């Protein structure tokens, strides 16, 4: 398990985290509290949110549907009223339904985009509206390496996360003159409920008798450590891949022509590995929960 690096002190800093009832968001909240930050957590799942708050201890917990911009603003208003001026927002809420694109219902497509893309756009606006006039603050958006790598069976998810990767790089440049840092964290596969039922041990052959895992699962604490280190560093990280070695592999991929990348992916059987090794029964409870319409 990774440990957060230390730079500037986060003691007393006010940080809000969305999608914090479980998984990566919960791990981020815990490490922030351990670093001395004053933390607010938000999630749509009220029961899970209460359980997370009980686990974390002294934390402000607020039910939030991130697709509602007005509600997002009200959440941050409450954070500032009860904890103080917002120093950082970690936009973490996201969902990952899987399956062939033509079998995905329009409702599921709309839900993925609403949570993963629109929700982060709205949260970014609501946070930056507060930070820019003060000339300080840090916005951290959680994207995914799947926003950089086309994976069959995850078309809409990949598209939603690609949008956030580009949003983050653009905002980092746009907000720099105002003294506000914008960072984008791009984890690889993470061992959370979001990946339930996916075979994170499946491998594909590489030239020279080597092999690599299709989805290299890391722990949510590893992502949390990267977020806390980024906040403690105080500087924008427009595209930070976790783990870093995966980032190096992706940079090599970027040098390949798109046609060559597709040919390699097809020959290595990426489509069969991802869709053919999914345990739908194990995944059903997650899919049912995240694709429910907003209340």
CSV table of C-alpha atoms in Angstrom, one decimal:
chain,number,residue,atom,x,y,z
A,1,UNK,CA,0.0,0.0,0.0
A,2,UNK,CA,1.3,3.4,-0.9
A,3,UNK,CA,1.7,6.1,1.7
A,4,UNK,CA,0.9,9.8,0.9
A,5,UNK,CA,3.9,12.0,0.4
A,6,UNK,CA,4.2,15.2,2.4
A,7,UNK,CA,4.9,18.7,1.2
A,8,UNK,CA,2.9,21.6,2.4
A,9,UNK,CA,0.8,20.8,5.4
A,10,UNK,CA,-2.9,19.9,4.8
A,11,UNK,CA,-3.7,20.5,8.5
A,12,UNK,CA,-6.8,22.6,8.7
A,13,UNK,CA,-7.4,22.6,5.0
A,14,UNK,CA,-11.0,22.3,4.0
A,15,UNK,CA,-11.4,19.5,1.3
A,16,UNK,CA,-14.7,18.1,-0.2
A,17,UNK,CA,-14.7,14.7,-1.8
A,18,UNK,CA,-17.6,13.3,-4.0
A,19,UNK,CA,-18.4,9.7,-4.4
A,20,UNK,CA,-16.9,9.1,-1.0
A,21,UNK,CA,-19.2,6.5,0.5
A,22,UNK,CA,-16.9,3.7,-0.7
A,23,UNK,CA,-13.9,2.7,-2.8
A,24,UNK,CA,-11.5,5.4,-3.9
A,25,UNK,CA,-13.5,8.3,-2.5
A,26,UNK,CA,-13.6,6.8,1.0
A,27,UNK,CA,-9.8,6.0,0.9
A,28,UNK,CA,-9.1,9.6,-0.2
A,29,UNK,CA,-11.3,11.0,2.7
A,30,UNK,CA,-9.5,8.8,5.2
A,31,UNK,CA,-6.0,9.8,4.1
A,32,UNK,CA,-7.0,13.4,4.1
A,33,UNK,CA,-8.3,13.2,7.7
A,34,UNK,CA,-5.1,11.4,8.7
A,35,UNK,CA,-3.2,14.4,7.1
A,36,UNK,CA,-5.2,16.8,9.3
A,37,UNK,CA,-7.6,18.1,6.7
A,38,UNK,CA,-11.2,19.1,7.5
A,39,UNK,CA,-13.2,16.9,5.3
A,40,UNK,CA,-16.6,16.8,3.8
A,41,UNK,CA,-17.9,13.8,1.9
A,42,UNK,CA,-20.8,13.5,-0.5
A,43,UNK,CA,-22.5,10.5,-2.2
A,44,UNK,CA,-25.9,9.7,-3.7
A,45,UNK,CA,-26.1,6.5,-1.6
A,46,UNK,CA,-27.4,7.7,1.7
A,47,UNK,CA,-27.0,4.5,3.7
A,48,UNK,CA,-23.5,3.9,2.5
A,49,UNK,CA,-22.7,7.6,3.2
A,50,UNK,CA,-23.8,7.2,6.8
A,51,UNK,CA,-21.7,4.1,7.1
A,52,UNK,CA,-18.7,5.9,5.7
A,53,UNK,CA,-19.2,8.8,8.1
A,54,UNK,CA,-19.4,6.4,11.0
A,55,UNK,CA,-16.1,4.8,9.9
A,56,UNK,CA,-14.3,8.1,9.3
A,57,UNK,CA,-15.4,9.9,12.5
A,58,UNK,CA,-15.4,13.7,12.5
A,59,UNK,CA,-16.5,14.5,9.0
A,60,UNK,CA,-19.3,16.4,7.3
A,61,UNK,CA,-21.5,14.0,5.3
A,62,UNK,CA,-24.0,15.3,2.7
A,63,UNK,CA,-26.2,13.3,0.3
A,64,UNK,CA,-25.5,14.6,-3.2
A,65,UNK,CA,-26.4,13.8,-6.8
A,66,UNK,CA,-23.5,15.3,-8.7
A,67,UNK,CA,-25.6,15.6,-11.9
A,68,UNK,CA,-27.6,18.4,-10.2
A,69,UNK,CA,-25.6,21.6,-10.5
A,70,UNK,CA,-27.8,23.5,-8.0
A,71,UNK,CA,-27.5,20.7,-5.4
A,72,UNK,CA,-23.7,20.7,-6.0
A,73,UNK,CA,-23.6,24.4,-5.2
A,74,UNK,CA,-25.7,24.0,-2.1
A,75,UNK,CA,-23.3,21.2,-1.0
A,76,UNK,CA,-20.3,23.5,-1.3
A,77,UNK,CA,-22.2,26.3,0.4
A,78,UNK,CA,-22.8,24.0,3.4
A,79,UNK,CA,-19.2,22.9,3.4
A,80,UNK,CA,-18.1,26.6,3.6
A,81,UNK,CA,-20.7,27.5,6.2
A,82,UNK,CA,-19.7,24.6,8.5
A,83,UNK,CA,-16.0,24.0,7.9
A,84,UNK,CA,-14.7,27.2,6.3
A,85,UNK,CA,-13.6,28.4,2.9
A,86,UNK,CA,-13.1,25.6,0.4
A,87,UNK,CA,-9.4,24.8,-0.2
A,88,UNK,CA,-9.9,21.8,-2.5
A,89,UNK,CA,-12.5,19.7,-4.2
A,90,UNK,CA,-11.8,16.1,-5.2
A,91,UNK,CA,-14.3,15.3,-8.0
A,92,UNK,CA,-14.4,11.5,-7.7
A,93,UNK,CA,-17.9,10.3,-8.3
A,94,UNK,CA,-18.1,7.9,-11.3
A,95,UNK,CA,-19.7,4.8,-12.6
A,96,UNK,CA,-18.6,2.0,-15.0
A,97,UNK,CA,-21.3,-0.1,-16.6
A,98,UNK,CA,-19.7,-2.6,-19.1
A,99,UNK,CA,-20.9,-4.4,-22.1
A,100,UNK,CA,-21.2,-4.3,-25.9
A,101,UNK,CA,-22.0,-0.7,-27.1
A,102,UNK,CA,-25.0,-1.8,-29.2
A,103,UNK,CA,-26.5,-3.6,-26.2
A,104,UNK,CA,-26.2,-0.6,-23.9
A,105,UNK,CA,-29.6,1.1,-23.4
A,106,UNK,CA,-29.9,4.9,-24.1
A,107,UNK,CA,-30.8,5.3,-20.4
A,108,UNK,CA,-27.5,3.8,-19.3
A,109,UNK,CA,-25.5,5.8,-21.9
A,110,UNK,CA,-27.1,9.0,-20.6
A,111,UNK,CA,-26.4,8.0,-17.0
A,112,UNK,CA,-22.7,7.3,-17.6
A,113,UNK,CA,-22.3,10.7,-19.3
A,114,UNK,CA,-24.4,12.5,-16.6
A,115,UNK,CA,-22.3,11.2,-13.7
A,116,UNK,CA,-18.8,10.9,-15.2
A,117,UNK,CA,-18.7,13.9,-17.4
A,118,UNK,CA,-21.5,16.4,-16.6
A,119,UNK,CA,-21.2,15.8,-12.9
A,120,UNK,CA,-17.5,16.7,-13.0
A,121,UNK,CA,-18.1,19.7,-15.2
A,122,UNK,CA,-20.7,21.1,-12.8
A,123,UNK,CA,-18.6,20.3,-9.7
A,124,UNK,CA,-15.6,22.0,-11.4
A,125,UNK,CA,-17.6,25.1,-12.1
A,126,UNK,CA,-19.1,25.3,-8.6
A,127,UNK,CA,-15.7,24.9,-7.0
A,128,UNK,CA,-13.8,27.3,-9.3
A,129,UNK,CA,-16.5,30.0,-8.8
A,130,UNK,CA,-15.4,30.1,-5.2
A,131,UNK,CA,-11.6,29.6,-5.7
A,132,UNK,CA,-10.9,32.1,-8.5
A,133,UNK,CA,-12.1,35.3,-6.7
A,134,UNK,CA,-9.8,34.2,-3.7
A,135,UNK,CA,-6.8,33.6,-5.9
A,136,UNK,CA,-6.2,30.1,-4.4
A,137,UNK,CA,-7.5,26.6,-4.3
A,138,UNK,CA,-7.0,23.2,-5.9
A,139,UNK,CA,-9.4,21.2,-8.0
A,140,UNK,CA,-8.7,17.5,-8.4
A,141,UNK,CA,-10.7,15.5,-11.0
A,142,UNK,CA,-10.5,11.7,-11.1
A,143,UNK,CA,-10.4,10.5,-14.7
A,144,UNK,CA,-9.1,7.1,-15.8
A,145,UNK,CA,-6.4,5.6,-18.0
A,146,UNK,CA,-9.4,4.1,-19.9
A,147,UNK,CA,-9.9,7.7,-21.1
A,148,UNK,CA,-6.6,7.3,-22.9
A,149,UNK,CA,-6.9,3.7,-24.0
A,150,UNK,CA,-9.8,2.4,-26.2
A,151,UNK,CA,-11.1,-0.7,-24.6
A,152,UNK,CA,-14.0,-2.6,-26.3
A,153,UNK,CA,-16.9,-3.2,-24.0
A,154,UNK,CA,-16.3,0.2,-22.3
A,155,UNK,CA,-17.0,2.6,-25.1
A,156,UNK,CA,-19.1,5.1,-23.3
A,157,UNK,CA,-17.1,4.9,-20.1
A,158,UNK,CA,-13.9,5.5,-22.1
A,159,UNK,CA,-15.5,8.5,-23.8
A,160,UNK,CA,-16.7,10.0,-20.6
A,161,UNK,CA,-13.3,9.7,-19.0
A,162,UNK,CA,-11.5,11.0,-22.1
A,163,UNK,CA,-13.6,14.2,-21.8
A,164,UNK,CA,-12.4,14.7,-18.2
A,165,UNK,CA,-8.7,14.1,-19.1
A,166,UNK,CA,-8.9,16.9,-21.7
A,167,UNK,CA,-11.0,19.1,-19.4
A,168,UNK,CA,-8.4,18.9,-16.7
A,169,UNK,CA,-5.5,19.8,-19.0
A,170,UNK,CA,-7.5,22.7,-20.4
A,171,UNK,CA,-8.5,24.0,-17.0
A,172,UNK,CA,-5.0,23.7,-15.6
A,173,UNK,CA,-3.9,26.2,-18.2
A,174,UNK,CA,-7.0,28.4,-17.9
A,175,UNK,CA,-6.9,28.7,-14.1
A,176,UNK,CA,-3.1,29.1,-13.7
A,177,UNK,CA,-3.2,32.9,-14.0
A,178,UNK,CA,-5.7,33.0,-11.2
A,179,UNK,CA,-3.5,31.1,-8.7
A,180,UNK,CA,-5.8,28.0,-8.8
A,181,UNK,CA,-4.3,24.6,-9.4
A,182,UNK,CA,-6.2,22.0,-11.4
A,183,UNK,CA,-5.0,18.4,-11.4
A,184,UNK,CA,-6.3,15.3,-13.1
A,185,UNK,CA,-5.5,11.8,-11.7
A,186,UNK,CA,-5.8,8.9,-14.1
A,187,UNK,CA,-5.8,5.5,-12.3
A,188,UNK,CA,-5.5,2.2,-14.0
A,189,UNK,CA,-7.8,-0.6,-12.9
A,190,UNK,CA,-8.6,-0.3,-9.2
A,191,UNK,CA,-9.6,-3.1,-6.8
A,192,UNK,CA,-13.1,-1.6,-5.9
A,193,UNK,CA,-16.7,-2.5,-6.4
A,194,UNK,CA,-16.6,-0.6,-9.7
A,195,UNK,CA,-14.4,-3.5,-11.1
A,196,UNK,CA,-16.5,-6.3,-9.5
A,197,UNK,CA,-16.8,-9.3,-11.8
A,198,UNK,CA,-14.0,-8.2,-14.1
A,199,UNK,CA,-11.1,-10.5,-14.4
A,200,UNK,CA,-8.2,-8.4,-13.3
A,201,UNK,CA,-5.8,-11.4,-13.6
A,202,UNK,CA,-6.4,-12.0,-17.3
A,203,UNK,CA,-3.2,-11.7,-19.3
A,204,UNK,CA,-2.4,-11.2,-23.0
A,205,UNK,CA,0.8,-12.4,-24.7
A,206,UNK,CA,3.5,-10.0,-25.8
A,207,UNK,CA,6.4,-10.5,-28.2
A,208,UNK,CA,9.4,-12.3,-26.8
A,209,UNK,CA,7.3,-14.7,-24.6
A,210,UNK,CA,6.2,-11.9,-22.2
A,211,UNK,CA,2.7,-11.1,-21.1
A,212,UNK,CA,0.8,-8.3,-19.4
A,213,UNK,CA,-2.4,-8.0,-17.5
A,214,UNK,CA,-5.4,-6.4,-19.3
A,215,UNK,CA,-6.5,-4.5,-16.2
A,216,UNK,CA,-3.7,-4.2,-13.7
A,217,UNK,CA,-5.6,-3.7,-10.4
A,218,UNK,CA,-4.1,-1.4,-7.8
A,219,UNK,CA,-5.6,-0.6,-4.4
A,220,UNK,CA,-7.8,2.5,-3.7
A,221,UNK,CA,-5.3,3.5,-1.1
A,222,UNK,CA,-2.7,3.9,-3.9
A,223,UNK,CA,-5.0,6.4,-5.7
A,224,UNK,CA,-5.7,8.2,-2.5
A,225,UNK,CA,-2.0,8.5,-1.8
A,226,UNK,CA,-1.5,10.2,-5.2
A,227,UNK,CA,-4.4,12.6,-4.5
A,228,UNK,CA,-3.1,13.6,-1.1
A,229,UNK,CA,0.5,14.0,-2.4
A,230,UNK,CA,-0.8,16.2,-5.2
A,231,UNK,CA,-2.7,18.4,-2.8
A,232,UNK,CA,0.2,18.5,-0.4
A,233,UNK,CA,2.5,19.5,-3.3
A,234,UNK,CA,0.3,22.4,-4.1
A,235,UNK,CA,1.0,22.4,-7.8
A,236,UNK,CA,-1.2,21.4,-10.8
A,237,UNK,CA,-0.7,17.9,-12.1
A,238,UNK,CA,-2.6,18.1,-15.5
A,239,UNK,CA,-2.2,14.4,-16.2
A,240,UNK,CA,-1.0,12.1,-13.4
A,241,UNK,CA,-1.2,8.4,-14.1
A,242,UNK,CA,-1.4,5.9,-11.2
A,243,UNK,CA,0.7,3.8,-11.1
A,244,UNK,CA,3.5,5.8,-12.7
A,245,UNK,CA,4.9,2.8,-14.6
A,246,UNK,CA,1.6,2.6,-16.5
A,247,UNK,CA,2.0,6.2,-17.4
A,248,UNK,CA,5.3,5.4,-19.0
A,249,UNK,CA,3.7,2.5,-21.0
A,250,UNK,CA,1.0,4.9,-22.2
A,251,UNK,CA,3.5,7.4,-23.4
A,252,UNK,CA,5.0,4.7,-25.6
A,253,UNK,CA,1.6,3.9,-27.0
A,254,UNK,CA,1.0,7.5,-27.8
A,255,UNK,CA,4.0,7.3,-30.3
A,256,UNK,CA,2.3,4.5,-32.3
A,257,UNK,CA,0.0,5.3,-35.2
A,258,UNK,CA,-3.7,4.6,-34.3
A,259,UNK,CA,-4.0,1.9,-37.0
A,260,UNK,CA,-1.0,0.0,-35.5
A,261,UNK,CA,-2.5,0.3,-32.0
A,262,UNK,CA,-5.8,-1.2,-33.2
A,263,UNK,CA,-4.1,-4.0,-35.0
A,264,UNK,CA,-2.0,-4.9,-31.9
A,265,UNK,CA,-5.1,-4.8,-29.7
A,266,UNK,CA,-7.1,-7.1,-32.1
A,267,UNK,CA,-4.2,-9.6,-32.3
A,268,UNK,CA,-3.8,-9.7,-28.6
A,269,UNK,CA,-7.5,-10.3,-28.1
A,270,UNK,CA,-8.3,-7.4,-25.8
A,271,UNK,CA,-11.9,-7.5,-26.7
A,272,UNK,CA,-12.2,-11.2,-25.7
A,273,UNK,CA,-10.2,-10.7,-22.6
A,274,UNK,CA,-12.4,-7.9,-21.2
A,275,UNK,CA,-15.9,-9.0,-22.3
A,276,UNK,CA,-15.3,-12.7,-22.3
A,277,UNK,CA,-14.0,-12.8,-18.7
A,278,UNK,CA,-16.7,-10.8,-17.0
A,279,UNK,CA,-18.7,-12.5,-14.3
A,280,UNK,CA,-22.1,-10.9,-14.9
A,281,UNK,CA,-23.7,-12.5,-11.8
A,282,UNK,CA,-21.0,-11.0,-9.6
A,283,UNK,CA,-21.4,-7.7,-11.4
A,284,UNK,CA,-25.2,-7.5,-11.4
A,285,UNK,CA,-25.7,-5.8,-8.0
A,286,UNK,CA,-23.2,-3.1,-8.9
A,287,UNK,CA,-24.8,-2.5,-12.3
A,288,UNK,CA,-28.3,-2.4,-10.9
A,289,UNK,CA,-27.3,0.2,-8.3
A,290,UNK,CA,-25.3,2.6,-10.4
A,291,UNK,CA,-27.8,2.7,-13.3
A,292,UNK,CA,-30.8,3.5,-11.2
A,293,UNK,CA,-32.3,6.9,-12.2
A,294,UNK,CA,-31.7,9.8,-9.9
A,295,UNK,CA,-34.2,10.2,-7.1
